[in-house]
Amino acid sequence: MTADRIPQWQLILEKLLEMLLPHGTQESILGDLRERAQARRLQGRFGSIWWVRRVLTLSTSLAAHRLRILLRRLPETARRTIRMSGFARDLHHAYRSLLRNPAFALAAAACIALGVGAVTAVFSVVDAVILRPLPYADPERLVVVREKNLENGRMGVLSPSNYRDFRDNTVSFEGMAAWRRASATLTDGRLPVRVTGRAITHQTFETLGVPLPRGRDFRLEEDFQDPPPLVIVSHQLWQGRLGGRDTILEESITLDGRPFRVVGIAPRGFRLPGEEGVDFFVSAGIEDVDNRGGKWLRAVGRLKAGASVAEARADIEQVARTLSEEYTGSNSGIGGAVAPLRDHLVGDFRTRLWMLLSAVALLLVLASVNVANLMLARASSKEGEFAVRLALGAGRRRLLSHSVAESLLLALGGGTLGVLLAIWGTSALLSLARESIPRLEEVAFDGRVLAIALASSVASALIFSTAPGAVAARMSLARVLSQGRGQTRTSQNRRTRRIFAGAQVALALVLLIGAALLIHSFSTLLSQDRGFRPQGVLTADVSLDEGGYPDGSSQSRFFEALLQRLNGRSDVLSAGASLYAPMSGGRLRVAILFPGRGENEIAQVLAITPNTFETLGMRLIAGRTLAPTDGAAAPSAVWVNETAARLFWPGEDPIGKELKLTLTIGDQPDYDRWRTVAGIVGDVRFRQLAEPADAQIFVPSAQYPVSGMTLLIRTEGDPMRFAGELRLEVAQMDPDLAVAEIAPLEDLVAGTVAEDRFYTVLLSLFAAVALALSAIGIAGVLAFSVTQRRSEMGVRLALGADRRQLVRLIVREGALVTLTGVAAGLAVSAGLTRLLEGVLFGIGTLDPWSFAGAVVVLAATALLACWLPATRAGRVDPMEVLRTS
Amino acid sequence: MPRDLIGEFEQMVLLAILRLDDQAYGVPIVEEIEERTGRRPADAAVYTVLHRLEVKGHVTSEMADASDERGGRRRRYYRLEPTGLAELRAARHRMLRLWEGLEDALEEGG
């Protein structure tokens, strides 16, 4: 019977209760609660509802008690003012009144909680991602530095030589930092594990303004080729695998078979801008690398104090121009680009997050209107009570004051529930969004977020308190008395309620249309032709260490042998390997040279093995496919995709044409090797479904060996079932190798659309809630109508009306409300959907199918909402009505 | 009339403490009142009264007996003080005086 049986949410509520309890009583009272809960558990009588009720009653009473004690301490004058205003009494009275109507109070609080919770949750994400400054020193002075293709405007990562020239020949920057991805196998006596890292230039931490809690940054002299084996480990790796040892700075860890001395520990949670968290950092070693063609460095720069982004941009562009004149081979047509770091990281998400925020704001209004409807219903039944009060001399202000007190309590209670809902909802949101949205790890419920929660509660209260307030304001004793007991001013009230219900329908339609647009856009995205067939293909990364495979030929021999084994298996349909898999986020962009042409082009380059085209299910359009005969000694051949053929040899047949890749093999730049185009393959969308394919060039890995490749294995059935076998195969070839990132290719594809799916799901959720709320609104109005018009209907029946006519009467009322709501909603949507401009794929913001679909769904729901009250109308018994009226 | 006559509910709590002897803490006090009166008092009301009684000096309390099922928290045991006992007696005496001679009205059917 220990504490780990107790669920997390109960512990959180206990903590909150503890904060409310008077000092000195917390221990005994909370202990008593636990004791009673345990006793109930033993008897099998424990229920969460019981427990929550206990907590609620304890917290409200004791909080009130504390408040009273606090008030007693106030100076006498203040106390007298409060007492005179009677508002305290109104609050007390409102509290009691709400307790007497738990159904109403709960329904109202639930609506408010829903609205406030949604707003708070989304705002906490918007705050963390967009509004809060980045976790680096003076983040406003950080910019991202990239190369730009002047012809088509595409931006990309830098080559080492270009990076150094940008850094050294400009005057606007205080410093720059650059990095590329790295990964290694960590061996320490236990099972070898694959770790990810970044190779960073010297003083990267200093440039970012992030001090290392222990150890030091890399120095300039450590940033040359073949850098000394030093490593900075992440906080996570240090605390985890490395045991959090204090002596770590004097020790070495073994990466890819080599010992690396630990010289520093990165701060907890540190990430390079725009990157995920990694395990280690090594030196990039680029200070003396002469390579302008191969591009793989991501870079940021810190502006000098006083330098503007525009100045830095002009500066870089100037340097790029100079370089393009000097190095026509690799740099012609290449410019530089500078953009503020924050914009670069979150720019895309701004639109989408504001869209979400607008959606939840609508939801809040909708929920508040629902509460207003509830309050109107209640106010109608309390009119008699109000009238009596007026007769007894209560001023109109008192009635208003009472309504305000009630609204305030509901708003605060619902708002608090909303914050709890938001805390839970945000953790659910985060697990959905994961790597889709940057900076999610910074989401926290701080003062700003709570302030928004408070503001939403107040806004909600303002909306829904207009209802009973209006009722109270129009109160007149004479009017009430003249209508007789039990009869109230029905028509005015009903019209107000109908307006509210219509407003709810309109708001729900707006959200529905938004969701429909996103759903349509998402399905259009998914139906894009990827150019390959991911079903049934398993991907896995294998990296060879320099120790065991020191040169290109040993590397390519390994992969050749491995693939031979795999292809020989009966459970493998076909197997190949490429430098990186589609949709894996990998990309190698290289400058291409053509004979007789001055400028070069940039294309995506992949080293692949034979069988890769077939394994991926790519189309061969012309020429021949890659064969095992395309070995190291064979004539250099390449394959190009349709886009490359179109861009580089417009109107000509590319087969037989030649090109050069400005790549490095080992230490030698490979500028001099001409390669002949042997075939054309279909376009493959390598990065995102939404992005049309780059120009792609495929090189046989035997002719461009690489030390790490992604295996692509097509099997029958579920690809993951082959994972164990794959590990065995690799281990049999070399037990020191780790196979990493084993995943079905389909998962990688799904990952690229994860973000779109996230927004679509979320907005659909909001729309569904909105739909439900508006259906309740309509049903409520009609039910009210049926009750009010019972005598009228009884009379009609007695006079010979058909029951169906009564039903039609009610349905007509519902239809009227729905139609006006739909009309208003369509009008608003036509204007609002512009917000989705940059977000939709393949369809316009006024897509007729989405609009129509949303209207149909809404109409159907409204019809359903009419059904119950309408059937009640049909069952009215005229004799009973005539008797009781 | 003196302003700090102890009220009915306070009497109930004091009587429960008296009856429970040295086992008087939150949970059994509430249960005792429920058992004897047929109505379960609100937890918060009992705690508030206990606090008030302690402030007035009619009871004293001490913390003891932490246990695992209470999450390691101790109980607050209450004990009647002489002034508390005196108040109880006085209250009973007052009521008896008021009821004197009116016992017939207590009979059913009267």
mmCIF file of C-alpha atoms in Angstrom, chain A residues 66-355:
data_model
loop_
_atom_site.group_PDB
_atom_site.id
_atom_site.type_symbol
_atom_site.label_atom_id
_atom_site.label_comp_id
_atom_site.label_asym_id
_atom_site.label_seq_id
_atom_site.Cartn_x
_atom_site.Cartn_y
_atom_site.Cartn_z
ATOM 1 C CA ARG A 66 -8.322 31.719 5.031
ATOM 2 C CA LEU A 67 -9.831 34.552 3.085
ATOM 3 C CA ARG A 68 -12.004 35.491 6.033
ATOM 4 C CA ILE A 69 -9.014 35.513 8.356
ATOM 5 C CA LEU A 70 -7.107 37.590 5.843
ATOM 6 C CA LEU A 71 -9.965 40.035 5.559
ATOM 7 C CA ARG A 72 -10.153 40.304 9.322
ATOM 8 C CA ARG A 73 -6.643 41.633 9.242
ATOM 9 C CA LEU A 74 -7.574 44.458 6.882
ATOM 10 C CA PRO A 75 -7.974 47.911 8.331
ATOM 11 C CA GLU A 76 -11.399 48.698 9.583
ATOM 12 C CA THR A 77 -12.210 51.162 6.796
ATOM 13 C CA ALA A 78 -11.477 48.664 4.090
ATOM 14 C CA ARG A 79 -13.589 46.090 5.865
ATOM 15 C CA ARG A 80 -16.453 48.463 6.157
ATOM 16 C CA THR A 81 -16.353 49.302 2.457
ATOM 17 C CA ILE A 82 -16.417 45.661 1.513
ATOM 18 C CA ARG A 83 -19.216 44.951 3.904
ATOM 19 C CA MET A 84 -21.185 47.935 2.695
ATOM 20 C CA SER A 85 -20.855 46.989 -0.906
ATOM 21 C CA GLY A 86 -22.350 43.699 0.023
ATOM 22 C CA PHE A 87 -20.354 42.105 -2.720
ATOM 23 C CA ALA A 88 -18.809 39.707 -0.275
ATOM 24 C CA ARG A 89 -22.294 38.650 0.648
ATOM 25 C CA ASP A 90 -23.213 38.316 -2.986
ATOM 26 C CA LEU A 91 -20.206 36.086 -3.540
ATOM 27 C CA HIS A 92 -21.204 33.935 -0.605
ATOM 28 C CA HIS A 93 -24.769 33.818 -1.789
ATOM 29 C CA ALA A 94 -23.737 33.025 -5.332
ATOM 30 C CA TYR A 95 -21.504 30.240 -4.070
ATOM 31 C CA ARG A 96 -24.382 28.694 -2.164
ATOM 32 C CA SER A 97 -26.703 29.131 -5.096
ATOM 33 C CA LEU A 98 -24.277 27.363 -7.398
ATOM 34 C CA LEU A 99 -23.910 24.507 -4.943
ATOM 35 C CA ARG A 100 -27.666 24.069 -5.021
ATOM 36 C CA ASN A 101 -27.557 23.708 -8.793
ATOM 37 C CA PRO A 102 -24.600 21.423 -9.282
ATOM 38 C CA ALA A 103 -25.647 20.350 -12.767
ATOM 39 C CA PHE A 104 -25.706 23.892 -14.029
ATOM 40 C CA ALA A 105 -22.518 24.860 -12.214
ATOM 41 C CA LEU A 106 -20.665 21.849 -13.538
ATOM 42 C CA ALA A 107 -21.899 22.295 -17.088
ATOM 43 C CA ALA A 108 -20.966 25.957 -17.079
ATOM 44 C CA ALA A 109 -17.595 25.335 -15.437
ATOM 45 C CA ALA A 110 -16.893 22.550 -17.918
ATOM 46 C CA CYS A 111 -17.586 24.810 -20.896
ATOM 47 C CA ILE A 112 -15.384 27.531 -19.478
ATOM 48 C CA ALA A 113 -12.677 25.033 -18.625
ATOM 49 C CA LEU A 114 -12.745 23.762 -22.201
ATOM 50 C CA GLY A 115 -12.413 27.219 -23.682
ATOM 51 C CA VAL A 116 -9.828 28.540 -21.248
ATOM 52 C CA GLY A 117 -7.881 25.288 -21.282
ATOM 53 C CA ALA A 118 -7.620 25.200 -25.065
ATOM 54 C CA VAL A 119 -6.490 28.823 -25.240
ATOM 55 C CA THR A 120 -3.963 28.362 -22.451
ATOM 56 C CA ALA A 121 -2.522 25.179 -23.933
ATOM 57 C CA VAL A 122 -2.065 26.613 -27.401
ATOM 58 C CA PHE A 123 -0.741 29.872 -26.023
ATOM 59 C CA SER A 124 1.888 28.083 -23.962
ATOM 60 C CA VAL A 125 3.182 26.521 -27.168
ATOM 61 C CA VAL A 126 3.039 29.795 -29.107
ATOM 62 C CA ASP A 127 4.845 31.520 -26.266
ATOM 63 C CA ALA A 128 7.654 28.984 -26.138
ATOM 64 C CA VAL A 129 8.106 28.679 -29.865
ATOM 65 C CA ILE A 130 7.545 32.194 -31.149
ATOM 66 C CA LEU A 131 7.437 34.755 -28.405
ATOM 67 C CA ARG A 132 10.184 33.796 -26.020
ATOM 68 C CA PRO A 133 13.749 34.675 -26.935
ATOM 69 C CA LEU A 134 16.101 31.884 -27.958
ATOM 70 C CA PRO A 135 18.264 30.280 -25.284
ATOM 71 C CA TYR A 136 21.470 31.979 -26.370
ATOM 72 C CA ALA A 137 23.093 35.192 -25.234
ATOM 73 C CA ASP A 138 21.777 38.229 -27.076
ATOM 74 C CA PRO A 139 19.816 36.063 -29.486
ATOM 75 C CA GLU A 140 18.719 39.038 -31.523
ATOM 76 C CA ARG A 141 22.253 39.394 -32.818
ATOM 77 C CA LEU A 142 22.424 35.845 -34.125
ATOM 78 C CA VAL A 143 21.835 35.216 -37.805
ATOM 79 C CA VAL A 144 21.908 32.119 -39.951
ATOM 80 C CA VAL A 145 24.426 32.159 -42.786
ATOM 81 C CA ARG A 146 23.831 30.170 -45.938
ATOM 82 C CA GLU A 147 24.845 29.881 -49.573
ATOM 83 C CA LYS A 148 22.338 30.919 -52.172
ATOM 84 C CA ASN A 149 21.864 29.716 -55.699
ATOM 85 C CA LEU A 150 21.488 33.042 -57.490
ATOM 86 C CA GLU A 151 19.580 31.513 -60.357
ATOM 87 C CA ASN A 152 16.753 29.871 -58.512
ATOM 88 C CA GLY A 153 17.034 31.465 -55.102
ATOM 89 C CA ARG A 154 17.403 28.170 -53.254
ATOM 90 C CA MET A 155 19.369 28.378 -50.032
ATOM 91 C CA GLY A 156 21.693 25.725 -48.790
ATOM 92 C CA VAL A 157 24.469 24.797 -46.434
ATOM 93 C CA LEU A 158 28.048 25.943 -46.860
ATOM 94 C CA SER A 159 31.249 24.402 -48.080
ATOM 95 C CA PRO A 160 34.211 24.698 -45.697
ATOM 96 C CA SER A 161 36.215 27.063 -47.862
ATOM 97 C CA ASN A 162 33.272 29.327 -48.501
ATOM 98 C CA TYR A 163 32.462 29.326 -44.800
ATOM 99 C CA ARG A 164 35.958 30.413 -43.871
ATOM 100 C CA ASP A 165 35.950 33.159 -46.458
ATOM 101 C CA PHE A 166 32.574 34.417 -45.319
ATOM 102 C CA ARG A 167 33.834 34.449 -41.785
ATOM 103 C CA ASP A 168 37.206 36.031 -42.367
ATOM 104 C CA ASN A 169 36.529 38.509 -45.159
ATOM 105 C CA THR A 170 33.450 40.226 -43.739
ATOM 106 C CA VAL A 171 33.424 43.040 -41.217
ATOM 107 C CA SER A 172 29.916 42.830 -39.770
ATOM 108 C CA PHE A 173 30.418 39.751 -37.686
ATOM 109 C CA GLU A 174 31.868 39.310 -34.266
ATOM 110 C CA GLY A 175 32.253 35.634 -34.975
ATOM 111 C CA MET A 176 30.745 32.638 -36.672
ATOM 112 C CA ALA A 177 30.184 29.042 -35.805
ATOM 113 C CA ALA A 178 29.488 26.101 -38.076
ATOM 114 C CA TRP A 179 28.784 22.434 -37.696
ATOM 115 C CA ARG A 180 27.879 19.258 -39.474
ATOM 116 C CA ARG A 181 26.305 16.059 -38.368
ATOM 117 C CA ALA A 182 28.407 13.278 -36.982
ATOM 118 C CA SER A 183 27.694 9.975 -35.440
ATOM 119 C CA ALA A 184 29.819 7.259 -33.952
ATOM 120 C CA THR A 185 29.731 4.003 -32.112
ATOM 121 C CA LEU A 186 30.532 4.291 -28.440
ATOM 122 C CA THR A 187 32.220 1.272 -26.958
ATOM 123 C CA ASP A 188 32.933 0.964 -23.270
ATOM 124 C CA GLY A 189 32.836 -2.714 -22.506
ATOM 125 C CA ARG A 190 29.069 -2.881 -22.617
ATOM 126 C CA LEU A 191 27.010 -3.356 -25.778
ATOM 127 C CA PRO A 192 28.240 -0.866 -28.361
ATOM 128 C CA VAL A 193 25.759 1.925 -28.854
ATOM 129 C CA ARG A 194 25.307 4.358 -31.657
ATOM 130 C CA VAL A 195 25.523 7.985 -30.524
ATOM 131 C CA THR A 196 24.759 11.132 -32.479
ATOM 132 C CA GLY A 197 26.767 14.294 -32.383
ATOM 133 C CA ARG A 198 27.922 17.346 -34.213
ATOM 134 C CA ALA A 199 31.321 18.324 -35.470
ATOM 135 C CA ILE A 200 31.632 21.964 -34.520
ATOM 136 C CA THR A 201 34.094 24.719 -35.334
ATOM 137 C CA HIS A 202 36.209 26.242 -32.620
ATOM 138 C CA GLN A 203 34.584 28.600 -30.135
ATOM 139 C CA THR A 204 31.077 27.618 -31.144
ATOM 140 C CA PHE A 205 29.806 27.808 -27.582
ATOM 141 C CA GLU A 206 31.429 31.182 -27.183
ATOM 142 C CA THR A 207 29.831 32.541 -30.350
ATOM 143 C CA LEU A 208 26.434 31.377 -29.183
ATOM 144 C CA GLY A 209 27.088 32.889 -25.786
ATOM 145 C CA VAL A 210 26.487 29.666 -23.916
ATOM 146 C CA PRO A 211 29.112 29.076 -21.253
ATOM 147 C CA LEU A 212 30.139 25.509 -20.572
ATOM 148 C CA PRO A 213 29.474 24.573 -16.965
ATOM 149 C CA ARG A 214 32.555 22.366 -17.023
ATOM 150 C CA GLY A 215 35.580 22.264 -19.226
ATOM 151 C CA ARG A 216 36.168 24.316 -22.305
ATOM 152 C CA ASP A 217 35.294 24.978 -25.906
ATOM 153 C CA PHE A 218 37.469 23.847 -28.814
ATOM 154 C CA ARG A 219 40.349 26.121 -29.702
ATOM 155 C CA LEU A 220 41.491 27.371 -33.086
ATOM 156 C CA GLU A 221 44.528 25.125 -33.114
ATOM 157 C CA GLU A 222 42.251 22.123 -32.622
ATOM 158 C CA ASP A 223 40.174 22.937 -35.678
ATOM 159 C CA PHE A 224 42.487 21.686 -38.412
ATOM 160 C CA GLN A 225 42.214 18.536 -40.458
ATOM 161 C CA ASP A 226 42.784 15.392 -38.466
ATOM 162 C CA PRO A 227 41.988 17.255 -35.280
ATOM 163 C CA PRO A 228 43.270 15.925 -31.975
ATOM 164 C CA PRO A 229 40.818 13.409 -30.536
ATOM 165 C CA LEU A 230 38.935 15.640 -28.141
ATOM 166 C CA VAL A 231 35.252 15.586 -27.359
ATOM 167 C CA ILE A 232 32.680 17.661 -25.501
ATOM 168 C CA VAL A 233 29.913 15.436 -24.180
ATOM 169 C CA SER A 234 26.296 16.394 -23.672
ATOM 170 C CA HIS A 235 24.833 16.668 -20.189
ATOM 171 C CA GLN A 236 22.546 13.820 -21.044
ATOM 172 C CA LEU A 237 25.315 11.469 -22.134
ATOM 173 C CA TRP A 238 27.384 12.407 -19.116
ATOM 174 C CA GLN A 239 24.603 11.727 -16.629
ATOM 175 C CA GLY A 240 23.409 8.681 -18.487
ATOM 176 C CA ARG A 241 25.822 6.298 -20.087
ATOM 177 C CA LEU A 242 28.889 7.895 -18.518
ATOM 178 C CA GLY A 243 27.500 7.672 -15.027
ATOM 179 C CA GLY A 244 27.705 11.337 -14.107
ATOM 180 C CA ARG A 245 31.236 10.881 -12.880
ATOM 181 C CA ASP A 246 32.966 13.994 -11.645
ATOM 182 C CA THR A 247 36.270 12.705 -13.004
ATOM 183 C CA ILE A 248 34.987 12.623 -16.565
ATOM 184 C CA LEU A 249 37.112 15.558 -17.640
ATOM 185 C CA GLU A 250 40.278 13.593 -17.125
ATOM 186 C CA GLU A 251 39.001 10.542 -18.922
ATOM 187 C CA SER A 252 38.563 9.377 -22.497
ATOM 188 C CA ILE A 253 35.669 7.729 -24.254
ATOM 189 C CA THR A 254 36.010 5.447 -27.245
ATOM 190 C CA LEU A 255 34.242 6.573 -30.377
ATOM 191 C CA ASP A 256 34.509 4.445 -33.529
ATOM 192 C CA GLY A 257 37.396 2.587 -31.971
ATOM 193 C CA ARG A 258 39.451 5.683 -31.106
ATOM 194 C CA PRO A 259 39.883 7.207 -27.662
ATOM 195 C CA PHE A 260 38.650 10.788 -27.381
ATOM 196 C CA ARG A 261 39.614 12.856 -24.367
ATOM 197 C CA VAL A 262 36.687 14.626 -22.731
ATOM 198 C CA VAL A 263 37.462 18.340 -22.507
ATOM 199 C CA GLY A 264 34.049 19.742 -21.695
ATOM 200 C CA ILE A 265 30.447 19.079 -20.744
ATOM 201 C CA ALA A 266 27.694 20.941 -22.546
ATOM 202 C CA PRO A 267 24.967 22.648 -20.472
ATOM 203 C CA ARG A 268 21.848 20.641 -19.741
ATOM 204 C CA GLY A 269 19.354 20.766 -22.565
ATOM 205 C CA PHE A 270 21.754 22.582 -24.898
ATOM 206 C CA ARG A 271 21.001 22.420 -28.600
ATOM 207 C CA LEU A 272 22.615 24.033 -31.580
ATOM 208 C CA PRO A 273 20.158 26.384 -33.280
ATOM 209 C CA GLY A 274 17.554 24.401 -35.144
ATOM 210 C CA GLU A 275 19.048 21.071 -34.188
ATOM 211 C CA GLU A 276 17.881 18.252 -32.000
ATOM 212 C CA GLY A 277 19.693 17.319 -28.819
ATOM 213 C CA VAL A 278 22.779 15.216 -29.467
ATOM 214 C CA ASP A 279 25.234 13.186 -27.397
ATOM 215 C CA PHE A 280 28.622 14.637 -28.236
ATOM 216 C CA PHE A 281 30.577 17.357 -30.003
ATOM 217 C CA VAL A 282 33.887 16.938 -31.768
ATOM 218 C CA SER A 283 35.962 19.384 -33.676
ATOM 219 C CA ALA A 284 34.964 19.947 -37.293
ATOM 220 C CA GLY A 285 38.577 20.292 -38.367
ATOM 221 C CA ILE A 286 37.957 22.626 -41.289
ATOM 222 C CA GLU A 287 40.503 25.404 -40.928
ATOM 223 C CA ASP A 288 42.718 24.004 -43.616
ATOM 224 C CA VAL A 289 40.241 22.042 -45.684
ATOM 225 C CA ASP A 290 40.303 23.139 -49.276
ATOM 226 C CA ASN A 291 36.860 22.282 -50.521
ATOM 227 C CA ARG A 292 34.511 24.689 -52.143
ATOM 228 C CA GLY A 293 32.268 22.250 -53.946
ATOM 229 C CA GLY A 294 31.078 19.930 -51.197
ATOM 230 C CA LYS A 295 28.483 21.591 -49.014
ATOM 231 C CA TRP A 296 27.663 20.372 -45.575
ATOM 232 C CA LEU A 297 28.242 23.069 -42.987
ATOM 233 C CA ARG A 298 25.391 24.798 -41.187
ATOM 234 C CA ALA A 299 26.479 28.142 -39.860
ATOM 235 C CA VAL A 300 25.359 30.968 -37.661
ATOM 236 C CA GLY A 301 27.021 34.303 -37.126
ATOM 237 C CA ARG A 302 26.927 36.834 -34.348
ATOM 238 C CA LEU A 303 26.586 40.404 -35.551
ATOM 239 C CA LYS A 304 28.898 43.020 -34.155
ATOM 240 C CA ALA A 305 27.228 45.451 -31.811
ATOM 241 C CA GLY A 306 25.626 48.076 -33.969
ATOM 242 C CA ALA A 307 25.709 46.073 -37.190
ATOM 243 C CA SER A 308 22.327 45.484 -38.778
ATOM 244 C CA VAL A 309 21.123 42.403 -40.581
ATOM 245 C CA ALA A 310 20.929 44.357 -43.829
ATOM 246 C CA GLU A 311 24.564 45.414 -43.484
ATOM 247 C CA ALA A 312 25.654 41.875 -42.770
ATOM 248 C CA ARG A 313 23.679 40.655 -45.748
ATOM 249 C CA ALA A 314 25.297 43.154 -48.071
ATOM 250 C CA ASP A 315 28.669 42.261 -46.598
ATOM 251 C CA ILE A 316 28.273 38.561 -47.264
ATOM 252 C CA GLU A 317 26.876 39.115 -50.728
ATOM 253 C CA GLN A 318 29.902 41.211 -51.574
ATOM 254 C CA VAL A 319 32.279 38.505 -50.395
ATOM 255 C CA ALA A 320 30.343 35.897 -52.348
ATOM 256 C CA ARG A 321 30.615 38.007 -55.486
ATOM 257 C CA THR A 322 34.357 38.247 -55.068
ATOM 258 C CA LEU A 323 34.591 34.500 -54.598
ATOM 259 C CA SER A 324 32.503 33.763 -57.654
ATOM 260 C CA GLU A 325 34.862 35.821 -59.766
ATOM 261 C CA GLU A 326 37.914 34.179 -58.337
ATOM 262 C CA TYR A 327 36.713 30.578 -58.296
ATOM 263 C CA THR A 328 34.605 30.274 -61.383
ATOM 264 C CA GLY A 329 34.691 26.524 -61.214
ATOM 265 C CA SER A 330 32.925 26.069 -57.954
ATOM 266 C CA ASN A 331 31.477 29.399 -56.994
ATOM 267 C CA SER A 332 29.969 30.982 -60.065
ATOM 268 C CA GLY A 333 26.324 31.719 -59.549
ATOM 269 C CA ILE A 334 26.652 31.300 -55.827
ATOM 270 C CA GLY A 335 25.794 34.089 -53.448
ATOM 271 C CA GLY A 336 25.468 34.408 -49.710
ATOM 272 C CA ALA A 337 22.402 34.801 -47.553
ATOM 273 C CA VAL A 338 21.845 36.072 -44.045
ATOM 274 C CA ALA A 339 18.625 35.872 -42.061
ATOM 275 C CA PRO A 340 17.800 36.538 -38.417
ATOM 276 C CA LEU A 341 18.053 33.247 -36.566
ATOM 277 C CA ARG A 342 14.674 33.428 -34.940
ATOM 278 C CA ASP A 343 12.871 34.003 -38.222
ATOM 279 C CA HIS A 344 14.754 31.142 -39.778
ATOM 280 C CA LEU A 345 13.826 28.740 -37.001
ATOM 281 C CA VAL A 346 10.235 29.615 -36.391
ATOM 282 C CA GLY A 347 9.191 31.494 -39.502
ATOM 283 C CA ASP A 348 7.233 28.609 -40.960
ATOM 284 C CA PHE A 349 5.469 27.903 -37.758
ATOM 285 C CA ARG A 350 4.299 31.388 -37.128
ATOM 286 C CA THR A 351 1.390 31.163 -39.519
ATOM 287 C CA ARG A 352 0.310 27.815 -38.282
ATOM 288 C CA LEU A 353 0.535 28.611 -34.625
ATOM 289 C CA TRP A 354 -1.382 31.849 -34.995
ATOM 290 C CA MET A 355 -3.958 29.878 -36.923
#
